[in-house]
Every structure is written in C-alpha cells, then in structure tokens.
C-alpha cells in the first residue's frame, strides 16, 4: 500500500478535490482561478527572492569597496597619540581574529590648486604595512603607494579628487590644515606643498572624492604630533568586528577607544536595512494578494461540493474533519506555489550574471552604466535564511487564506445541501 493511501481520509479527500478540479470540465473556471493563485504566489515568492538577493549583492559590493579603504577596527589612545604603537600591535595580534595591523594619523584639511579648493580627509600611513589592513595599493591607477617616503612630502589622491583639482602625477597641491600658527597678523593655517605621486580609485565615490594618503611621518609633522594616532586592524571575518572590538577593548591595556567599521558607517547601514525591510513588506503584499485569491477559489469549491459535504456529514464526518479537507486543498495550492516560486527565484538569483546580460543584448540596452555606477554588472548575493523566511511567510499566508472558506464548509447543513439534489 502506498504512503498516500495510509494518510487520514481528510487528506485523501482534499488531495482528490485538488486533482479533480483540474480534470473536471465543470470546474474548469475554479481550476483556472487555482492556477492563477499558484502562479501569483510563485511569481511573488520569486520576485521577493530575486530583489532581496540583488539588494544584498549591492550592499556587499558597496561594503567591500568601503572596506578596501577602511579598516575593520580602529584603536585610538584617549590622549590622541599612541607612542607605543608597536606594543599595542603585539597586544592586538594576541587575539586570533586579528590578521593585520598598521599605524595611522588622520586629520582633515583643504587641498588647493590654483583657484580650486577641495576638502579632504588626510590619512598618514606606513606604506610597508598598509597592505595588511587595506587594498589601496591594489587600487592605484597611476604612480605607486611606495612613493610615499618620509620627508619627500608626496601625496596619493582619490581619482575624483584629483580630477576635481585638475592635477596629475608630478603636480603640486597645497595642503592647508585647521591647526594654525599664531603670528602678529593673527592665526595662519598651517600649509605645505605636496607632490602628487599616485592616484587611486576605490570605486566608492565618497572615498575617491575626499581621501588622500601621505607618509605617516609627513602627517605627524603636519599635525605636530610625535607618534601615530592609533592602529587600524583587519580581522578574519568582518562580520565579527563588533564582537572582536569588544574583546580588544577588554584585553588591551591603557585608556583606548575601539570602534569597528559598522559604527563608522552606522547611518548608511541603518538606511540600507530600513530599505530592505520596506522592500520585503511591499513585495510580501504581492504574495498576500495571490494567497488570498485562494479565498475565492475555495469559496467556489465549497459551493460546488456542498452535496459531497452533505454526504460526508451523513457518513459521520465531523465539522472539524470537513474543515480540514478544504484546508488541505488550499494549503496544497500554497505549498505548490511556494515551491515553484522558491525554485524559480533561486535559479534566477544564482544566474543573474547570465540572465541580465542576455536581456541587455536582446533589447540593446544597458541597465547599469559603468560611468555612473562604477559597476556594469548587477550583483546578486542569495542568502538561504532569506529564502527560508520568504517561503515560510508565503506558506503561512496561504494557510491563513484557507481558514474562512474551510470554516464555511464545516457549517454546511446536510439537509439543506441535499434538498435540491
């Protein structure tokens, strides 16, 4: 005996009604509505999976580009300077999650070229150790990071910043810092000529238009500081940065300020998470509309099967059993739609790098212009927890949609239903 025949009779009747609806010409309209419900649920689930995967992909792309310049964790001394930074580096590396460390000095200033003046974040780095915490050396378009040597006062600019200043390799820019020098004429901003020795492009406009790198000793001279401001750290798993930051705060001696990359960009990540939640809610409404089409489908099925319900009741079926029959039928439609939608959504999300170029070639259009977005391909990062959540919500909505029609079926009176049969 097959497994199906071992099921309770409520399941057997519910499955029979689902299959009969597809074969009976008398119920062709009901079958059509059921097909629309299945298709609607499937398309809603697939759309939600694909959209969230693309949003995750864009978030991952932007995060990776940000972290190619930013460190995972930054450690500062509360005094503003860290003279024993090598000892602090050894203390940090005792944490097994830490993979790299480099000292830095950071300040804000103005870069001036002729009549053009642009604000910039000036970061002093140690070129020999910078590769441990960032990918700036790999992003150099012109020149090299090794050109930053003590006393030479060279500077590496972001691509957009260099273009806005109208400078290239070998040109001079004047750096002005807010820390000034008191003279008889008043407070004069501290300034120094720097030679452009490199141009980098991180692919993130905020950094490309406002970031400049100099040698750490040159930066210390500019800010009148005898030692680095702190350490920048890179860890094995960037998602563990908040936990590792807390561990370092507890284990490293001294009055230190420890902050991770998520806090440096808290507003951006909060905005992205809010956008994802709103998109999830909006697209879930598509699934809800399709799921509640089951209400009309089951109501028509109940009306058509009143005689069958009455016969089952006279044979001893209880109202809860009748209710269960139609809930099985509706839930089956929801499950089928969800499974088809998950399969379709996962297939598209995993192959979006093939599907989108095919559509672009077919229609002769380009969805993303590299000149504007700095990327020409739509990224996708499908996450199974999102898929499971979407599938669960879809099945739940379909189940809720079956309650009212099933309850109506359980209240059918056998005598009234058979009166005109």
Short mmCIF file of C-alpha atoms in Angstrom, two decimals:
data_model
loop_
_atom_site.label_atom_id
_atom_site.label_comp_id
_atom_site.label_asym_id
_atom_site.label_seq_id
_atom_site.Cartn_x
_atom_site.Cartn_y
_atom_site.Cartn_z
CA UNK A 1 0.00 0.00 0.00
CA UNK A 2 1.41 3.42 -0.98
CA UNK A 3 2.14 6.14 1.56
CA UNK A 4 -0.70 8.28 0.17
CA UNK A 5 -3.31 5.62 0.96
CA UNK A 6 -2.09 5.49 4.55
CA UNK A 7 -2.96 9.17 5.06
CA UNK A 8 -6.10 10.19 7.04
CA UNK A 9 -9.20 10.38 4.89
CA UNK A 10 -9.34 14.17 5.22
CA UNK A 11 -6.01 14.37 3.41
CA UNK A 12 -7.13 11.88 0.77
CA UNK A 13 -10.35 13.78 0.02
CA UNK A 14 -8.50 17.11 -0.04
CA UNK A 15 -5.95 15.73 -2.49
CA UNK A 16 -8.74 14.21 -4.60
CA UNK A 17 -10.56 17.55 -4.76
CA UNK A 18 -7.36 19.25 -5.90
CA UNK A 19 -6.79 16.71 -8.68
CA UNK A 20 -10.46 16.51 -9.68
CA UNK A 21 -10.64 20.25 -10.05
CA UNK A 22 -8.03 20.06 -12.77
CA UNK A 23 -9.72 17.27 -14.73
CA UNK A 24 -13.38 18.23 -14.48
CA UNK A 25 -14.66 20.46 -17.26
CA UNK A 26 -17.48 21.52 -14.93
CA UNK A 27 -14.94 23.07 -12.62
CA UNK A 28 -12.64 24.48 -15.27
CA UNK A 29 -13.17 28.03 -14.05
CA UNK A 30 -12.29 27.02 -10.48
CA UNK A 31 -9.20 25.27 -11.80
CA UNK A 32 -8.24 28.41 -13.71
CA UNK A 33 -8.53 30.53 -10.55
CA UNK A 34 -6.45 27.94 -8.66
CA UNK A 35 -3.80 28.12 -11.38
CA UNK A 36 -3.78 31.91 -11.12
CA UNK A 37 -3.35 31.62 -7.34
CA UNK A 38 -0.43 29.20 -7.73
CA UNK A 39 1.16 31.41 -10.40
CA UNK A 40 0.68 34.55 -8.34
CA UNK A 41 2.25 33.01 -5.25
CA UNK A 42 5.12 31.60 -7.30
CA UNK A 43 5.85 34.92 -9.04
CA UNK A 44 5.60 36.86 -5.76
CA UNK A 45 7.99 34.50 -3.98
CA UNK A 46 10.42 34.50 -6.91
CA UNK A 47 10.33 38.29 -7.20
CA UNK A 48 10.99 38.73 -3.49
CA UNK A 49 13.94 36.30 -3.54
CA UNK A 50 15.49 37.97 -6.61
CA UNK A 51 15.02 41.54 -5.33
CA UNK A 52 16.47 40.77 -1.89
CA UNK A 53 19.38 38.90 -3.50
CA UNK A 54 20.17 41.90 -5.73
CA UNK A 55 19.90 44.28 -2.76
CA UNK A 56 22.22 42.01 -0.77
CA UNK A 57 24.58 41.97 -3.74
CA UNK A 58 24.69 45.77 -3.97
CA UNK A 59 25.19 46.03 -0.20
CA UNK A 60 28.03 43.51 -0.34
CA UNK A 61 29.61 45.30 -3.31
CA UNK A 62 29.48 48.69 -1.59
CA UNK A 63 30.70 47.22 1.72
CA UNK A 64 33.64 45.52 0.02
CA UNK A 65 34.62 48.77 -1.68
CA UNK A 66 34.32 50.68 1.57
CA UNK A 67 36.44 48.13 3.41
CA UNK A 68 39.08 48.25 0.69
CA UNK A 69 39.89 51.68 2.16
CA UNK A 70 38.54 51.45 5.71
CA UNK A 71 39.92 49.12 8.35
CA UNK A 72 37.72 46.59 10.12
CA UNK A 73 38.64 48.02 13.53
CA UNK A 74 40.36 51.22 14.65
CA UNK A 75 42.11 51.56 18.03
CA UNK A 76 42.86 55.03 19.43
CA UNK A 77 44.57 56.19 22.57
CA UNK A 78 42.36 58.58 24.55
CA UNK A 79 45.29 61.04 24.75
CA UNK A 80 45.25 61.43 20.96
CA UNK A 81 48.62 59.77 20.35
CA UNK A 82 49.95 56.22 20.63
CA UNK A 83 53.74 56.32 21.11
CA UNK A 84 53.93 52.59 21.96
CA UNK A 85 52.01 51.51 18.89
CA UNK A 86 54.27 48.50 18.29
CA UNK A 87 53.47 47.19 21.77
CA UNK A 88 49.78 47.83 21.12
CA UNK A 89 50.09 45.93 17.83
CA UNK A 90 51.52 42.91 19.67
CA UNK A 91 48.69 43.05 22.19
CA UNK A 92 46.11 43.21 19.38
CA UNK A 93 47.67 40.31 17.47
CA UNK A 94 47.22 38.08 20.51
CA UNK A 95 43.57 37.94 19.52
CA UNK A 96 43.36 35.07 16.98
CA UNK A 97 40.87 37.00 14.86
CA UNK A 98 43.35 39.81 14.05
CA UNK A 99 45.12 39.27 10.71
CA UNK A 100 46.85 42.60 10.13
CA UNK A 101 47.69 45.91 11.84
CA UNK A 102 49.11 49.25 10.71
CA UNK A 103 49.61 52.64 12.40
CA UNK A 104 47.99 55.79 11.05
CA UNK A 105 47.45 59.50 11.53
CA UNK A 106 44.25 61.09 10.31
CA UNK A 107 43.16 64.70 10.03
CA UNK A 108 41.01 66.92 7.85
CA UNK A 109 42.28 69.66 5.63
CA UNK A 110 41.94 71.57 2.39
CA UNK A 111 43.80 70.84 -0.83
CA UNK A 112 44.39 73.88 -3.01
CA UNK A 113 45.44 74.03 -6.66
CA UNK A 114 45.36 77.49 -8.27
CA UNK A 115 41.82 78.77 -7.63
CA UNK A 116 40.35 75.35 -6.76
CA UNK A 117 39.95 74.32 -3.14
CA UNK A 118 38.64 70.90 -2.02
CA UNK A 119 38.13 69.43 1.46
CA UNK A 120 39.85 66.12 2.09
CA UNK A 121 40.50 63.51 4.74
CA UNK A 122 44.27 63.28 5.07
CA UNK A 123 45.49 59.90 6.26
CA UNK A 124 49.11 59.28 7.13
CA UNK A 125 50.10 55.65 6.55
CA UNK A 126 53.11 53.39 6.73
CA UNK A 127 53.32 52.06 3.12
CA UNK A 128 55.16 48.89 4.12
CA UNK A 129 52.29 47.82 6.41
CA UNK A 130 49.24 49.38 4.72
CA UNK A 131 48.64 46.25 2.60
CA UNK A 132 47.81 44.36 5.83
CA UNK A 133 44.70 46.46 6.51
CA UNK A 134 43.51 47.83 3.14
CA UNK A 135 43.61 47.29 -0.62
CA UNK A 136 44.73 50.80 -1.56
CA UNK A 137 47.99 49.53 -3.07
CA UNK A 138 45.99 47.36 -5.50
CA UNK A 139 43.72 50.28 -6.46
CA UNK A 140 46.49 52.62 -7.64
CA UNK A 141 45.75 53.71 -11.23
CA UNK A 142 48.83 55.91 -11.63
CA UNK A 143 52.03 56.05 -9.61
CA UNK A 144 52.56 53.80 -6.60
CA UNK A 145 51.95 53.67 -2.87
CA UNK A 146 55.69 53.11 -2.31
CA UNK A 147 56.30 56.69 -3.50
CA UNK A 148 55.19 57.85 -0.05
CA UNK A 149 58.59 58.26 1.63
CA UNK A 150 59.42 60.25 4.79
CA UNK A 151 60.46 63.83 4.11
CA UNK A 152 59.54 63.78 0.41
CA UNK A 153 56.02 65.12 1.05
CA UNK A 154 54.35 63.10 -1.66
CA UNK A 155 50.60 62.54 -1.73
CA UNK A 156 48.26 59.94 -3.26
CA UNK A 157 44.83 61.29 -4.20
CA UNK A 158 41.49 59.70 -4.97
CA UNK A 159 40.63 59.66 -8.67
CA UNK A 160 37.61 62.00 -8.37
CA UNK A 161 39.52 64.35 -6.05
CA UNK A 162 42.46 64.58 -8.45
CA UNK A 163 40.11 65.22 -11.36
CA UNK A 164 38.23 67.97 -9.49
CA UNK A 165 41.55 69.65 -8.64
CA UNK A 166 42.78 69.19 -12.18
CA UNK A 167 46.06 67.59 -11.16
CA UNK A 168 48.08 64.59 -12.28
CA UNK A 169 51.31 62.82 -11.40
CA UNK A 170 54.07 65.33 -10.62
CA UNK A 171 51.75 68.30 -9.99
CA UNK A 172 51.90 70.30 -6.75
CA UNK A 173 48.99 70.82 -4.36
CA UNK A 174 48.97 72.97 -1.26
CA UNK A 175 47.65 71.32 1.90
CA UNK A 176 46.02 73.59 4.49
CA UNK A 177 45.24 72.33 7.98
CA UNK A 178 42.94 73.87 10.55
CA UNK A 179 45.72 73.71 13.14
CA UNK A 180 47.30 77.10 12.61
CA UNK A 181 50.29 79.09 13.73
CA UNK A 182 49.85 82.30 15.73
CA UNK A 183 51.57 85.25 14.09
CA UNK A 184 51.46 89.03 14.65
CA UNK A 185 48.89 89.12 11.86
CA UNK A 186 46.71 86.53 13.60
CA UNK A 187 46.13 82.80 13.22
CA UNK A 188 47.58 81.50 9.97
CA UNK A 189 46.54 78.00 8.77
CA UNK A 190 49.37 75.52 8.59
CA UNK A 191 50.26 74.77 4.97
CA UNK A 192 52.69 72.70 2.95
CA UNK A 193 53.22 71.90 -0.71
CA UNK A 194 52.84 68.22 -1.62
CA UNK A 195 53.69 66.48 -4.88
CA UNK A 196 51.08 64.17 -6.41
CA UNK A 197 52.79 60.79 -6.72
CA UNK A 198 49.80 58.49 -7.11
CA UNK A 199 46.09 58.32 -7.94
CA UNK A 200 43.83 55.53 -6.66
CA UNK A 201 40.26 54.51 -7.45
CA UNK A 202 38.37 52.51 -4.82
CA UNK A 203 35.10 52.54 -6.77
CA UNK A 204 33.32 54.32 -3.90
CA UNK A 205 32.70 57.97 -4.71
CA UNK A 206 32.86 59.17 -1.11
CA UNK A 207 36.44 57.96 -0.80
CA UNK A 208 37.53 58.69 -4.36
CA UNK A 209 36.43 62.32 -3.98
CA UNK A 210 37.66 63.09 -0.47
CA UNK A 211 40.56 60.80 0.53
CA UNK A 212 44.28 61.50 0.34
CA UNK A 213 47.22 59.45 1.63
CA UNK A 214 50.62 60.73 2.76
CA UNK A 215 53.54 59.14 4.58
CA UNK A 216 52.87 58.79 8.31
CA UNK A 217 55.94 60.80 9.31
CA UNK A 218 54.97 63.65 6.98
CA UNK A 219 51.47 63.60 8.50
CA UNK A 220 52.92 63.70 12.02
CA UNK A 221 54.97 66.78 11.07
CA UNK A 222 51.88 68.47 9.66
CA UNK A 223 49.78 67.90 12.78
CA UNK A 224 52.74 68.49 15.13
CA UNK A 225 52.48 65.03 16.63
CA UNK A 226 55.34 62.79 17.75
CA UNK A 227 53.62 59.44 17.22
CA UNK A 228 50.72 57.81 15.33
CA UNK A 229 47.12 58.43 16.38
CA UNK A 230 46.36 54.75 16.64
CA UNK A 231 46.14 51.38 14.90
CA UNK A 232 44.00 50.10 12.08
CA UNK A 233 43.24 46.38 12.24
CA UNK A 234 41.95 43.79 9.79
CA UNK A 235 40.29 40.62 11.07
CA UNK A 236 39.44 37.24 9.56
CA UNK A 237 35.65 37.80 9.41
CA UNK A 238 34.49 41.38 9.02
CA UNK A 239 31.02 40.45 10.33
CA UNK A 240 32.60 39.62 13.69
CA UNK A 241 34.09 43.12 14.01
CA UNK A 242 31.74 44.33 16.81
CA UNK A 243 32.48 41.26 18.95
CA UNK A 244 36.24 41.41 18.28
CA UNK A 245 36.26 45.14 19.09
CA UNK A 246 34.72 44.41 22.50
CA UNK A 247 37.29 41.68 23.13
CA UNK A 248 40.16 44.03 22.25
CA UNK A 249 38.72 46.76 24.45
CA UNK A 250 38.73 44.33 27.38
CA UNK A 251 42.13 42.71 26.72
CA UNK A 252 44.35 45.62 25.63
CA UNK A 253 45.87 47.76 28.40
CA UNK A 254 45.52 51.51 28.58
CA UNK A 255 42.74 54.01 28.03
CA UNK A 256 41.77 53.03 24.49
CA UNK A 257 38.90 53.87 22.20
CA UNK A 258 37.96 50.93 19.94
CA UNK A 259 35.45 51.25 17.11
CA UNK A 260 34.54 48.90 14.28
CA UNK A 261 33.66 49.62 10.66
CA UNK A 262 29.90 49.24 11.17
CA UNK A 263 29.89 52.16 13.63
CA UNK A 264 31.90 54.33 11.24
CA UNK A 265 29.08 53.94 8.68
CA UNK A 266 26.13 53.38 11.02
CA UNK A 267 23.78 55.76 9.16
CA UNK A 268 24.40 54.11 5.79
CA UNK A 269 23.84 50.59 7.09
CA UNK A 270 20.73 51.66 9.01
CA UNK A 271 19.31 53.18 5.80
CA UNK A 272 20.06 50.00 3.82
CA UNK A 273 18.42 47.79 6.45
CA UNK A 274 15.34 50.03 6.52
CA UNK A 275 15.13 49.90 2.71
CA UNK A 276 15.39 46.10 2.75
CA UNK A 277 12.65 45.80 5.37
CA UNK A 278 10.32 48.09 3.43
CA UNK A 279 11.02 46.21 0.19
CA UNK A 280 10.28 42.93 1.97
CA UNK A 281 6.95 44.28 3.23
CA UNK A 282 5.96 45.74 -0.15
CA UNK A 283 6.76 42.59 -2.12
CA UNK A 284 5.14 40.41 0.53
CA UNK A 285 1.88 42.19 -0.32
CA UNK A 286 2.15 40.64 -3.81
CA UNK A 287 2.29 37.21 -2.22
CA UNK A 288 -0.59 38.17 0.09
CA UNK A 289 -2.80 39.19 -2.85
CA UNK A 290 -2.10 35.91 -4.62
CA UNK A 291 -2.57 33.89 -1.42
CA UNK A 292 -5.92 35.48 -0.67
CA UNK A 293 -7.10 34.57 -4.16
CA UNK A 294 -7.36 31.17 -2.54
CA UNK A 295 -10.34 32.53 -0.60
CA UNK A 296 -12.42 32.96 -3.75
CA UNK A 297 -11.17 29.63 -5.14
CA UNK A 298 -12.12 27.70 -2.03
CA UNK A 299 -15.45 29.52 -1.62
CA UNK A 300 -16.43 28.44 -5.15
CA UNK A 301 -15.17 24.93 -4.43
CA UNK A 302 -17.24 24.74 -1.24
CA UNK A 303 -20.34 25.92 -3.14
CA UNK A 304 -19.75 23.32 -5.84
CA UNK A 305 -19.09 20.49 -3.37
CA UNK A 306 -21.98 21.07 -0.99
CA UNK A 307 -23.60 17.78 -1.94
CA UNK A 308 -20.33 15.93 -1.28
CA UNK A 309 -20.00 17.70 2.06
CA UNK A 310 -23.52 16.70 3.00
CA UNK A 311 -22.86 13.04 2.12
CA UNK A 312 -19.66 13.04 4.15
CA UNK A 313 -21.54 14.54 7.08
CA UNK A 314 -24.25 11.86 6.89
CA UNK A 315 -21.50 9.21 6.84
CA UNK A 316 -20.21 10.56 10.14
CA UNK A 317 -17.65 13.18 9.21
CA UNK A 318 -17.39 15.87 11.88
CA UNK A 319 -17.29 19.64 11.11
CA UNK A 320 -13.56 19.81 12.01
CA UNK A 321 -12.91 16.99 9.51
CA UNK A 322 -14.75 18.87 6.76
CA UNK A 323 -12.79 21.98 7.65
CA UNK A 324 -9.54 20.02 7.47
CA UNK A 325 -10.38 18.71 3.96
CA UNK A 326 -10.57 22.19 2.46
CA UNK A 327 -7.62 23.46 4.46
CA UNK A 328 -5.57 20.62 2.97
CA UNK A 329 -6.70 21.63 -0.51
CA UNK A 330 -5.87 25.31 -0.01
CA UNK A 331 -2.60 24.65 1.77
CA UNK A 332 -1.52 22.34 -1.04
CA UNK A 333 -2.04 25.13 -3.57
CA UNK A 334 0.03 27.47 -1.36
CA UNK A 335 2.81 24.92 -0.92
CA UNK A 336 2.98 24.18 -4.65
CA UNK A 337 3.13 27.90 -5.46
CA UNK A 338 5.81 28.46 -2.82
CA UNK A 339 7.96 25.56 -4.00
CA UNK A 340 7.73 26.69 -7.63
CA UNK A 341 8.47 30.29 -6.62
CA UNK A 342 11.47 29.32 -4.48
CA UNK A 343 12.88 27.16 -7.27
CA UNK A 344 12.39 29.94 -9.84
CA UNK A 345 13.74 32.67 -7.54
CA UNK A 346 16.83 30.69 -6.54
CA UNK A 347 17.51 29.79 -10.19
CA UNK A 348 17.31 33.44 -11.30
CA UNK A 349 19.27 34.77 -8.30
CA UNK A 350 22.12 32.31 -8.86
CA UNK A 351 22.28 33.02 -12.60
CA UNK A 352 21.52 36.72 -12.73
CA UNK A 353 25.01 37.36 -14.11
CA UNK A 354 23.98 35.35 -17.17
CA UNK A 355 20.31 36.37 -17.44
CA UNK A 356 20.79 40.15 -17.25
CA UNK A 357 23.49 40.33 -19.97
CA UNK A 358 21.26 38.17 -22.20
CA UNK A 359 18.32 40.58 -21.72
CA UNK A 360 20.61 43.58 -22.32
CA UNK A 361 21.92 42.02 -25.53
CA UNK A 362 18.40 41.04 -26.63
CA UNK A 363 16.90 44.51 -26.04
CA UNK A 364 20.02 46.51 -26.87
CA UNK A 365 20.05 48.37 -23.54
CA UNK A 366 22.35 48.63 -20.52
CA UNK A 367 20.82 48.62 -17.04
CA UNK A 368 23.94 49.92 -15.27
CA UNK A 369 26.33 52.40 -16.85
CA UNK A 370 29.88 51.96 -15.58
CA UNK A 371 30.48 55.70 -15.91
CA UNK A 372 27.71 56.38 -13.38
CA UNK A 373 27.62 53.36 -11.08
CA UNK A 374 31.27 52.23 -11.42
CA UNK A 375 29.99 48.68 -11.98
CA UNK A 376 28.49 47.30 -15.16
CA UNK A 377 27.01 44.06 -13.82
CA UNK A 378 24.09 43.61 -11.45
CA UNK A 379 25.44 41.82 -8.35
CA UNK A 380 23.50 39.09 -6.55
CA UNK A 381 24.08 37.61 -3.11
CA UNK A 382 21.42 34.99 -2.39
CA UNK A 383 21.16 34.08 1.28
CA UNK A 384 19.37 30.93 2.35
CA UNK A 385 17.96 32.47 5.58
CA UNK A 386 16.13 35.00 3.36
CA UNK A 387 14.81 32.19 1.14
CA UNK A 388 13.57 30.21 4.15
CA UNK A 389 11.92 33.31 5.63
CA UNK A 390 10.17 34.13 2.34
CA UNK A 391 8.97 30.54 1.88
CA UNK A 392 7.66 30.42 5.44
CA UNK A 393 5.74 33.68 5.08
CA UNK A 394 4.21 32.50 1.80
CA UNK A 395 3.01 29.18 3.24
CA UNK A 396 1.66 30.95 6.33
CA UNK A 397 -0.32 33.46 4.25
CA UNK A 398 -1.74 30.65 2.11
CA UNK A 399 -2.74 28.73 5.24
CA UNK A 400 -4.44 31.78 6.76
CA UNK A 401 -6.37 32.29 3.50
CA UNK A 402 -7.91 28.82 3.80
CA UNK A 403 -9.42 29.35 7.27
CA UNK A 404 -12.61 31.25 6.33
CA UNK A 405 -13.71 29.06 3.35
CA UNK A 406 -12.93 25.90 5.33
CA UNK A 407 -14.91 27.17 8.31
CA UNK A 408 -17.82 27.95 5.93
CA UNK A 409 -17.68 24.37 4.59
CA UNK A 410 -17.84 22.93 8.10
CA UNK A 411 -21.11 24.81 8.74
CA UNK A 412 -22.95 23.31 5.70
CA UNK A 413 -26.21 21.63 6.79
CA UNK A 414 -26.68 18.20 5.13
CA UNK A 415 -30.47 18.53 4.82
CA UNK A 416 -30.31 21.94 3.15
CA UNK A 417 -27.49 20.88 0.84
CA UNK A 418 -29.34 17.73 -0.37
CA UNK A 419 -32.76 19.37 -0.70
CA UNK A 420 -32.46 20.03 -4.42
CA UNK A 421 -30.17 17.12 -5.32
#
